[in-house]
Amino acid sequence: AQRVTQPEKLLSVFKGAPVELKCNYSYSGSPELFWYVQYSRQRLQLLLRHISRESIKGFTADLNKGETSFHLKKPFAQEEDSAMYYCARTSNTGNQFYFGTGTSLTVIP
Amino acid sequence: DAGVTQSPTHLIKTRGQQVTLRCSPKSGHDTVSWYQQALGQGPQFIFQYYEEEERQRGNFPDRFSGHQFPNYSSELNVNALLLGDSALYLCASSLGTDFFSGANVLTFGAGSRLTVL
């Protein structure tokens, strides 16, 4: 089965502290990995994707194929980072996304 | 560009009834996917429409059906509603040719929240 696991439902960090949101995926083929974010009262939107190897809003995510992980990291959390974060992978056909259950991040001022 | 638009935003139905949800994709997108998001869960794939045909289907019963129109808009129909169908239904659009390039990025609508009593 193609699955995505986000072990933390809730995560709280202080402003300025490093933050890491964990994501593990089931190994099957060569999926594309993504992080989506949902800010309060906004719709789900793309944060970053593995293939772009980019940094968005200070966030980065490293794909570790050995550990089948795609953890999201930011060295210094900001209050505006408080949101719901979903890790997602594509199916082997590429046209279906599997989402994790999400991690709610709260950055404490 | 209004992005992905969905209607209605909220609706209440009773068990056994039928419901139709509608979605207009982002301008330039030709593919529509539907997801069900239950409370406290991530979105779950229902099906995807491309070129007016169901391209792929997730693990949902036949009570869930859909349609895509020539203008790329789409409908999701659910028959014989059950209490467990209560959820946020998300529509996401994308560009069909991006499937294998890794550029397959979903643009989501705000969702239709269905409550079944």
PDB file of C-alpha atoms in Angstrom:
ATOM      1  CA  ALA A   1       0.000   0.000   0.000  1.00  0.00           C
ATOM      2  CA  GLN A   2       1.165   3.487  -0.758  1.00  0.00           C
ATOM      3  CA  ARG A   3       1.003   5.436   2.476  1.00  0.00           C
ATOM      4  CA  VAL A   4       2.282   8.581   4.128  1.00  0.00           C
ATOM      5  CA  THR A   5       2.822   8.770   7.873  1.00  0.00           C
ATOM      6  CA  GLN A   6       3.064  11.942   9.888  1.00  0.00           C
ATOM      7  CA  PRO A   7       3.642  10.789  13.465  1.00  0.00           C
ATOM      8  CA  GLU A   8       2.947  14.121  15.152  1.00  0.00           C
ATOM      9  CA  LYS A   9      -0.583  15.462  15.145  1.00  0.00           C
ATOM     10  CA  LEU A  10       0.392  18.521  17.159  1.00  0.00           C
ATOM     11  CA  LEU A  11       3.719  20.328  17.400  1.00  0.00           C
ATOM     12  CA  SER A  12       4.506  23.480  19.345  1.00  0.00           C
ATOM     13  CA  VAL A  13       7.752  25.426  19.194  1.00  0.00           C
ATOM     14  CA  PHE A  14       8.861  28.837  20.378  1.00  0.00           C
ATOM     15  CA  LYS A  15       9.483  31.631  17.909  1.00  0.00           C
ATOM     16  CA  GLY A  16      13.066  31.517  16.720  1.00  0.00           C
ATOM     17  CA  ALA A  17      13.502  27.844  17.562  1.00  0.00           C
ATOM     18  CA  PRO A  18      14.203  25.210  14.908  1.00  0.00           C
ATOM     19  CA  VAL A  19      11.283  23.134  13.739  1.00  0.00           C
ATOM     20  CA  GLU A  20      11.106  19.734  12.081  1.00  0.00           C
ATOM     21  CA  LEU A  21       7.914  18.098  10.881  1.00  0.00           C
ATOM     22  CA  LYS A  22       8.353  14.406  10.256  1.00  0.00           C
ATOM     23  CA  CYS A  23       7.080  12.478   7.266  1.00  0.00           C
ATOM     24  CA  ASN A  24       7.672   8.881   6.272  1.00  0.00           C
ATOM     25  CA  TYR A  25       6.324   7.266   3.140  1.00  0.00           C
ATOM     26  CA  SER A  26       5.855   3.695   2.060  1.00  0.00           C
ATOM     27  CA  TYR A  27       8.395   2.571  -0.493  1.00  0.00           C
ATOM     28  CA  SER A  28       6.795   1.853  -3.814  1.00  0.00           C
ATOM     29  CA  GLY A  29       8.330   2.897  -7.098  1.00  0.00           C
ATOM     30  CA  SER A  30       9.702   6.411  -7.358  1.00  0.00           C
ATOM     31  CA  PRO A  31       7.115   8.756  -5.942  1.00  0.00           C
ATOM     32  CA  GLU A  32       7.257  12.498  -6.007  1.00  0.00           C
ATOM     33  CA  LEU A  33       7.057  14.048  -2.562  1.00  0.00           C
ATOM     34  CA  PHE A  34       5.362  17.267  -1.571  1.00  0.00           C
ATOM     35  CA  TRP A  35       4.528  19.383   1.432  1.00  0.00           C
ATOM     36  CA  TYR A  36       1.196  21.196   1.407  1.00  0.00           C
ATOM     37  CA  VAL A  37       0.182  23.801   3.978  1.00  0.00           C
ATOM     38  CA  GLN A  38      -3.134  25.161   5.132  1.00  0.00           C
ATOM     39  CA  TYR A  39      -3.088  28.465   7.002  1.00  0.00           C
ATOM     40  CA  SER A  40      -6.048  29.480   9.120  1.00  0.00           C
ATOM     41  CA  ARG A  41      -9.138  30.117   6.995  1.00  0.00           C
ATOM     42  CA  GLN A  42      -7.222  29.523   3.777  1.00  0.00           C
ATOM     43  CA  ARG A  43      -7.276  26.681   1.322  1.00  0.00           C
ATOM     44  CA  LEU A  44      -4.717  23.934   1.033  1.00  0.00           C
ATOM     45  CA  GLN A  45      -1.723  25.100  -0.985  1.00  0.00           C
ATOM     46  CA  LEU A  46       1.632  23.792  -2.120  1.00  0.00           C
ATOM     47  CA  LEU A  47       4.565  24.672   0.112  1.00  0.00           C
ATOM     48  CA  LEU A  48       7.345  22.829  -1.636  1.00  0.00           C
ATOM     49  CA  ARG A  49       8.067  19.764  -3.729  1.00  0.00           C
ATOM     50  CA  HIS A  50      11.012  17.436  -3.699  1.00  0.00           C
ATOM     51  CA  ILE A  51      11.815  17.683  -7.384  1.00  0.00           C
ATOM     52  CA  SER A  52      12.352  21.441  -7.194  1.00  0.00           C
ATOM     53  CA  ARG A  53      14.870  21.223  -4.345  1.00  0.00           C
ATOM     54  CA  GLU A  54      13.827  24.727  -3.405  1.00  0.00           C
ATOM     55  CA  SER A  55      13.437  26.608  -0.169  1.00  0.00           C
ATOM     56  CA  ILE A  56      10.103  28.277   0.386  1.00  0.00           C
ATOM     57  CA  LYS A  57       9.525  30.649   3.292  1.00  0.00           C
ATOM     58  CA  GLY A  58      12.722  29.301   4.818  1.00  0.00           C
ATOM     59  CA  PHE A  59      11.500  25.703   4.772  1.00  0.00           C
ATOM     60  CA  THR A  60      13.464  22.871   3.224  1.00  0.00           C
ATOM     61  CA  ALA A  61      12.796  19.162   2.939  1.00  0.00           C
ATOM     62  CA  ASP A  62      15.335  16.462   2.269  1.00  0.00           C
ATOM     63  CA  LEU A  63      14.376  13.204   0.680  1.00  0.00           C
ATOM     64  CA  ASN A  64      16.071  10.259   2.376  1.00  0.00           C
ATOM     65  CA  LYS A  65      15.352   7.199   0.266  1.00  0.00           C
ATOM     66  CA  GLY A  66      17.117   4.878   2.696  1.00  0.00           C
ATOM     67  CA  GLU A  67      14.819   5.902   5.532  1.00  0.00           C
ATOM     68  CA  THR A  68      11.899   6.694   3.193  1.00  0.00           C
ATOM     69  CA  SER A  69      11.543  10.057   4.889  1.00  0.00           C
ATOM     70  CA  PHE A  70      10.830  13.575   3.711  1.00  0.00           C
ATOM     71  CA  HIS A  71      11.042  15.692   6.831  1.00  0.00           C
ATOM     72  CA  LEU A  72      10.275  19.421   6.657  1.00  0.00           C
ATOM     73  CA  LYS A  73      12.682  21.739   8.434  1.00  0.00           C
ATOM     74  CA  LYS A  74      13.106  25.389   9.225  1.00  0.00           C
ATOM     75  CA  PRO A  75      15.979  26.759  11.323  1.00  0.00           C
ATOM     76  CA  PHE A  76      14.067  29.638  12.926  1.00  0.00           C
ATOM     77  CA  ALA A  77      10.305  29.346  13.299  1.00  0.00           C
ATOM     78  CA  GLN A  78       8.113  32.429  12.868  1.00  0.00           C
ATOM     79  CA  GLU A  79       4.619  33.051  14.210  1.00  0.00           C
ATOM     80  CA  GLU A  80       3.234  33.113  10.665  1.00  0.00           C
ATOM     81  CA  ASP A  81       4.386  29.519  10.223  1.00  0.00           C
ATOM     82  CA  SER A  82       1.548  28.361  12.470  1.00  0.00           C
ATOM     83  CA  ALA A  83      -0.596  26.188  10.205  1.00  0.00           C
ATOM     84  CA  MET A  84      -1.569  22.637   9.291  1.00  0.00           C
ATOM     85  CA  TYR A  85       1.077  20.834   7.275  1.00  0.00           C
ATOM     86  CA  TYR A  86       0.427  17.808   5.082  1.00  0.00           C
ATOM     87  CA  CYS A  87       3.033  15.587   3.541  1.00  0.00           C
ATOM     88  CA  ALA A  88       2.003  13.922   0.292  1.00  0.00           C
ATOM     89  CA  ARG A  89       3.357  11.469  -2.247  1.00  0.00           C
ATOM     90  CA  THR A  90       2.206  10.612  -5.711  1.00  0.00           C
ATOM     91  CA  SER A  91       1.134   7.168  -6.847  1.00  0.00           C
ATOM     92  CA  ASN A  92       3.357   5.289  -9.260  1.00  0.00           C
ATOM     93  CA  THR A  93       1.176   6.523 -12.112  1.00  0.00           C
ATOM     94  CA  GLY A  94       1.728  10.056 -10.911  1.00  0.00           C
ATOM     95  CA  ASN A  95      -1.864  11.178 -11.006  1.00  0.00           C
ATOM     96  CA  GLN A  96      -3.014  10.245  -7.509  1.00  0.00           C
ATOM     97  CA  PHE A  97      -1.819  11.881  -4.327  1.00  0.00           C
ATOM     98  CA  TYR A  98      -1.640  10.182  -0.943  1.00  0.00           C
ATOM     99  CA  PHE A  99      -1.730  12.591   1.993  1.00  0.00           C
ATOM    100  CA  GLY A 100      -0.669  12.113   5.565  1.00  0.00           C
ATOM    101  CA  THR A 101      -2.992  12.972   8.417  1.00  0.00           C
ATOM    102  CA  GLY A 102      -1.285  16.309   8.925  1.00  0.00           C
ATOM    103  CA  THR A 103       0.673  18.059  11.660  1.00  0.00           C
ATOM    104  CA  SER A 104      -0.690  21.180  13.297  1.00  0.00           C
ATOM    105  CA  LEU A 105       2.219  23.506  14.008  1.00  0.00           C
ATOM    106  CA  THR A 106       1.892  26.253  16.586  1.00  0.00           C
ATOM    107  CA  VAL A 107       4.671  28.785  16.955  1.00  0.00           C
ATOM    108  CA  ILE A 108       4.559  30.363  20.391  1.00  0.00           C
ATOM    109  CA  PRO A 109       5.517  34.051  20.530  1.00  0.00           C
TER     110      PRO A 109
ATOM    111  CA  ASP B   1      -8.067  34.347 -11.867  1.00  0.00           C
ATOM    112  CA  ALA B   2     -10.363  33.031  -9.171  1.00  0.00           C
ATOM    113  CA  GLY B   3      -8.458  29.777  -8.970  1.00  0.00           C
ATOM    114  CA  VAL B   4     -10.478  26.660  -8.267  1.00  0.00           C
ATOM    115  CA  THR B   5     -14.072  27.407  -7.358  1.00  0.00           C
ATOM    116  CA  GLN B   6     -16.416  24.975  -5.661  1.00  0.00           C
ATOM    117  CA  SER B   7     -20.108  25.087  -4.899  1.00  0.00           C
ATOM    118  CA  PRO B   8     -21.943  24.890  -2.642  1.00  0.00           C
ATOM    119  CA  THR B   9     -19.708  25.760   0.286  1.00  0.00           C
ATOM    120  CA  HIS B  10     -21.921  24.054   2.852  1.00  0.00           C
ATOM    121  CA  LEU B  11     -24.858  21.717   2.614  1.00  0.00           C
ATOM    122  CA  ILE B  12     -26.869  19.439   4.850  1.00  0.00           C
ATOM    123  CA  LYS B  13     -28.514  16.251   3.643  1.00  0.00           C
ATOM    124  CA  THR B  14     -30.235  13.306   5.267  1.00  0.00           C
ATOM    125  CA  ARG B  15     -29.334   9.660   4.956  1.00  0.00           C
ATOM    126  CA  GLY B  16     -30.368   8.095   1.675  1.00  0.00           C
ATOM    127  CA  GLN B  17     -30.421  11.358  -0.229  1.00  0.00           C
ATOM    128  CA  GLN B  18     -28.253  12.246  -3.181  1.00  0.00           C
ATOM    129  CA  VAL B  19     -25.893  15.191  -3.538  1.00  0.00           C
ATOM    130  CA  THR B  20     -24.094  16.928  -6.399  1.00  0.00           C
ATOM    131  CA  LEU B  21     -21.015  19.055  -5.852  1.00  0.00           C
ATOM    132  CA  ARG B  22     -19.513  21.274  -8.513  1.00  0.00           C
ATOM    133  CA  CYS B  23     -16.029  22.445  -9.365  1.00  0.00           C
ATOM    134  CA  SER B  24     -14.496  24.849 -11.860  1.00  0.00           C
ATOM    135  CA  PRO B  25     -10.767  24.368 -12.348  1.00  0.00           C
ATOM    136  CA  LYS B  26      -8.116  27.022 -12.380  1.00  0.00           C
ATOM    137  CA  SER B  27      -7.773  28.755 -15.722  1.00  0.00           C
ATOM    138  CA  GLY B  28      -5.469  26.740 -17.963  1.00  0.00           C
ATOM    139  CA  HIS B  29      -5.956  23.482 -16.075  1.00  0.00           C
ATOM    140  CA  ASP B  30      -7.651  20.531 -17.744  1.00  0.00           C
ATOM    141  CA  THR B  31      -7.630  17.879 -15.027  1.00  0.00           C
ATOM    142  CA  VAL B  32      -9.863  17.695 -11.981  1.00  0.00           C
ATOM    143  CA  SER B  33      -9.355  15.462  -8.962  1.00  0.00           C
ATOM    144  CA  TRP B  34     -11.757  15.020  -6.071  1.00  0.00           C
ATOM    145  CA  TYR B  35     -10.713  14.335  -2.510  1.00  0.00           C
ATOM    146  CA  GLN B  36     -12.660  13.573   0.644  1.00  0.00           C
ATOM    147  CA  GLN B  37     -11.313  14.970   3.893  1.00  0.00           C
ATOM    148  CA  ALA B  38     -12.891  13.650   7.050  1.00  0.00           C
ATOM    149  CA  LEU B  39     -12.387  15.505  10.321  1.00  0.00           C
ATOM    150  CA  GLY B  40      -8.839  15.099  11.583  1.00  0.00           C
ATOM    151  CA  GLN B  41      -7.690  13.253   8.483  1.00  0.00           C
ATOM    152  CA  GLY B  42      -5.767  14.120   5.369  1.00  0.00           C
ATOM    153  CA  PRO B  43      -7.461  14.317   1.992  1.00  0.00           C
ATOM    154  CA  GLN B  44      -8.283  10.943   0.430  1.00  0.00           C
ATOM    155  CA  PHE B  45      -8.372  10.520  -3.319  1.00  0.00           C
ATOM    156  CA  ILE B  46     -11.778   9.745  -4.807  1.00  0.00           C
ATOM    157  CA  PHE B  47     -11.151   9.987  -8.535  1.00  0.00           C
ATOM    158  CA  GLN B  48      -9.625  12.071 -11.283  1.00  0.00           C
ATOM    159  CA  TYR B  49     -11.112  13.280 -14.554  1.00  0.00           C
ATOM    160  CA  TYR B  50      -9.147  14.100 -17.665  1.00  0.00           C
ATOM    161  CA  GLU B  51     -10.501  14.607 -21.166  1.00  0.00           C
ATOM    162  CA  GLU B  52     -14.009  14.023 -19.819  1.00  0.00           C
ATOM    163  CA  GLU B  53     -13.170  10.519 -18.635  1.00  0.00           C
ATOM    164  CA  GLU B  54     -12.427   9.005 -15.254  1.00  0.00           C
ATOM    165  CA  ARG B  55      -8.695   8.491 -15.395  1.00  0.00           C
ATOM    166  CA  GLN B  56      -8.136   6.896 -12.019  1.00  0.00           C
ATOM    167  CA  ARG B  57     -10.255   5.961  -9.055  1.00  0.00           C
ATOM    168  CA  GLY B  58      -9.462   5.591  -5.392  1.00  0.00           C
ATOM    169  CA  ASN B  59     -10.975   3.159  -2.929  1.00  0.00           C
ATOM    170  CA  PHE B  60     -14.508   4.552  -2.916  1.00  0.00           C
ATOM    171  CA  PRO B  61     -17.763   2.706  -3.654  1.00  0.00           C
ATOM    172  CA  ASP B  62     -19.785   3.136  -6.808  1.00  0.00           C
ATOM    173  CA  ARG B  63     -22.123   5.452  -4.924  1.00  0.00           C
ATOM    174  CA  PHE B  64     -19.504   8.059  -5.734  1.00  0.00           C
ATOM    175  CA  SER B  65     -19.575   9.076  -9.357  1.00  0.00           C
ATOM    176  CA  GLY B  66     -18.455  12.043 -11.354  1.00  0.00           C
ATOM    177  CA  HIS B  67     -18.441  13.838 -14.601  1.00  0.00           C
ATOM    178  CA  GLN B  68     -16.256  16.273 -16.470  1.00  0.00           C
ATOM    179  CA  PHE B  69     -17.635  18.696 -18.997  1.00  0.00           C
ATOM    180  CA  PRO B  70     -16.014  20.014 -22.180  1.00  0.00           C
ATOM    181  CA  ASN B  71     -15.083  23.230 -20.378  1.00  0.00           C
ATOM    182  CA  TYR B  72     -13.149  21.073 -17.841  1.00  0.00           C
ATOM    183  CA  SER B  73     -15.523  21.763 -14.976  1.00  0.00           C
ATOM    184  CA  SER B  74     -16.585  18.757 -12.985  1.00  0.00           C
ATOM    185  CA  GLU B  75     -19.296  17.353 -10.768  1.00  0.00           C
ATOM    186  CA  LEU B  76     -19.119  14.855  -7.945  1.00  0.00           C
ATOM    187  CA  ASN B  77     -22.283  12.887  -7.229  1.00  0.00           C
ATOM    188  CA  VAL B  78     -22.875  10.808  -4.152  1.00  0.00           C
ATOM    189  CA  ASN B  79     -25.963   8.570  -3.983  1.00  0.00           C
ATOM    190  CA  ALA B  80     -27.599   6.905  -1.007  1.00  0.00           C
ATOM    191  CA  LEU B  81     -25.799   9.116   1.487  1.00  0.00           C
ATOM    192  CA  LEU B  82     -24.498   7.585   4.695  1.00  0.00           C
ATOM    193  CA  LEU B  83     -23.600   9.324   7.915  1.00  0.00           C
ATOM    194  CA  GLY B  84     -19.971   8.474   7.179  1.00  0.00           C
ATOM    195  CA  ASP B  85     -20.061  10.550   4.025  1.00  0.00           C
ATOM    196  CA  SER B  86     -20.010  13.692   6.157  1.00  0.00           C
ATOM    197  CA  ALA B  87     -16.760  15.405   5.232  1.00  0.00           C
ATOM    198  CA  LEU B  88     -15.112  18.248   3.398  1.00  0.00           C
ATOM    199  CA  TYR B  89     -14.979  17.501  -0.304  1.00  0.00           C
ATOM    200  CA  LEU B  90     -12.055  19.100  -2.050  1.00  0.00           C
ATOM    201  CA  CYS B  91     -11.629  19.659  -5.728  1.00  0.00           C
ATOM    202  CA  ALA B  92      -8.115  20.068  -7.099  1.00  0.00           C
ATOM    203  CA  SER B  93      -7.121  20.978 -10.609  1.00  0.00           C
ATOM    204  CA  SER B  94      -3.894  20.390 -12.467  1.00  0.00           C
ATOM    205  CA  LEU B  95      -2.463  20.187 -15.943  1.00  0.00           C
ATOM    206  CA  GLY B  96      -2.752  16.746 -17.473  1.00  0.00           C
ATOM    207  CA  THR B  97       0.573  16.805 -19.256  1.00  0.00           C
ATOM    208  CA  ASP B  98       2.471  17.338 -16.003  1.00  0.00           C
ATOM    209  CA  PHE B  99       1.753  13.887 -14.575  1.00  0.00           C
ATOM    210  CA  PHE B 100       5.150  12.344 -15.137  1.00  0.00           C
ATOM    211  CA  SER B 101       7.332  15.398 -14.953  1.00  0.00           C
ATOM    212  CA  GLY B 102       7.055  15.942 -11.239  1.00  0.00           C
ATOM    213  CA  ALA B 103       5.411  19.233 -11.983  1.00  0.00           C
ATOM    214  CA  ASN B 104       2.060  17.669 -11.180  1.00  0.00           C
ATOM    215  CA  VAL B 105       1.022  20.282  -8.666  1.00  0.00           C
ATOM    216  CA  LEU B 106      -2.507  20.323  -7.343  1.00  0.00           C
ATOM    217  CA  THR B 107      -4.367  23.600  -6.923  1.00  0.00           C
ATOM    218  CA  PHE B 108      -7.145  23.168  -4.397  1.00  0.00           C
ATOM    219  CA  GLY B 109     -10.508  24.775  -4.003  1.00  0.00           C
ATOM    220  CA  ALA B 110     -11.904  25.832  -0.649  1.00  0.00           C
ATOM    221  CA  GLY B 111     -14.084  22.751  -0.463  1.00  0.00           C
ATOM    222  CA  SER B 112     -17.719  21.828   0.010  1.00  0.00           C
ATOM    223  CA  ARG B 113     -18.603  20.775   3.528  1.00  0.00           C
ATOM    224  CA  LEU B 114     -21.250  18.073   3.510  1.00  0.00           C
ATOM    225  CA  THR B 115     -23.129  17.111   6.641  1.00  0.00           C
ATOM    226  CA  VAL B 116     -25.313  14.018   6.535  1.00  0.00           C
ATOM    227  CA  LEU B 117     -27.931  13.726   9.287  1.00  0.00           C
TER     228      LEU B 117
END
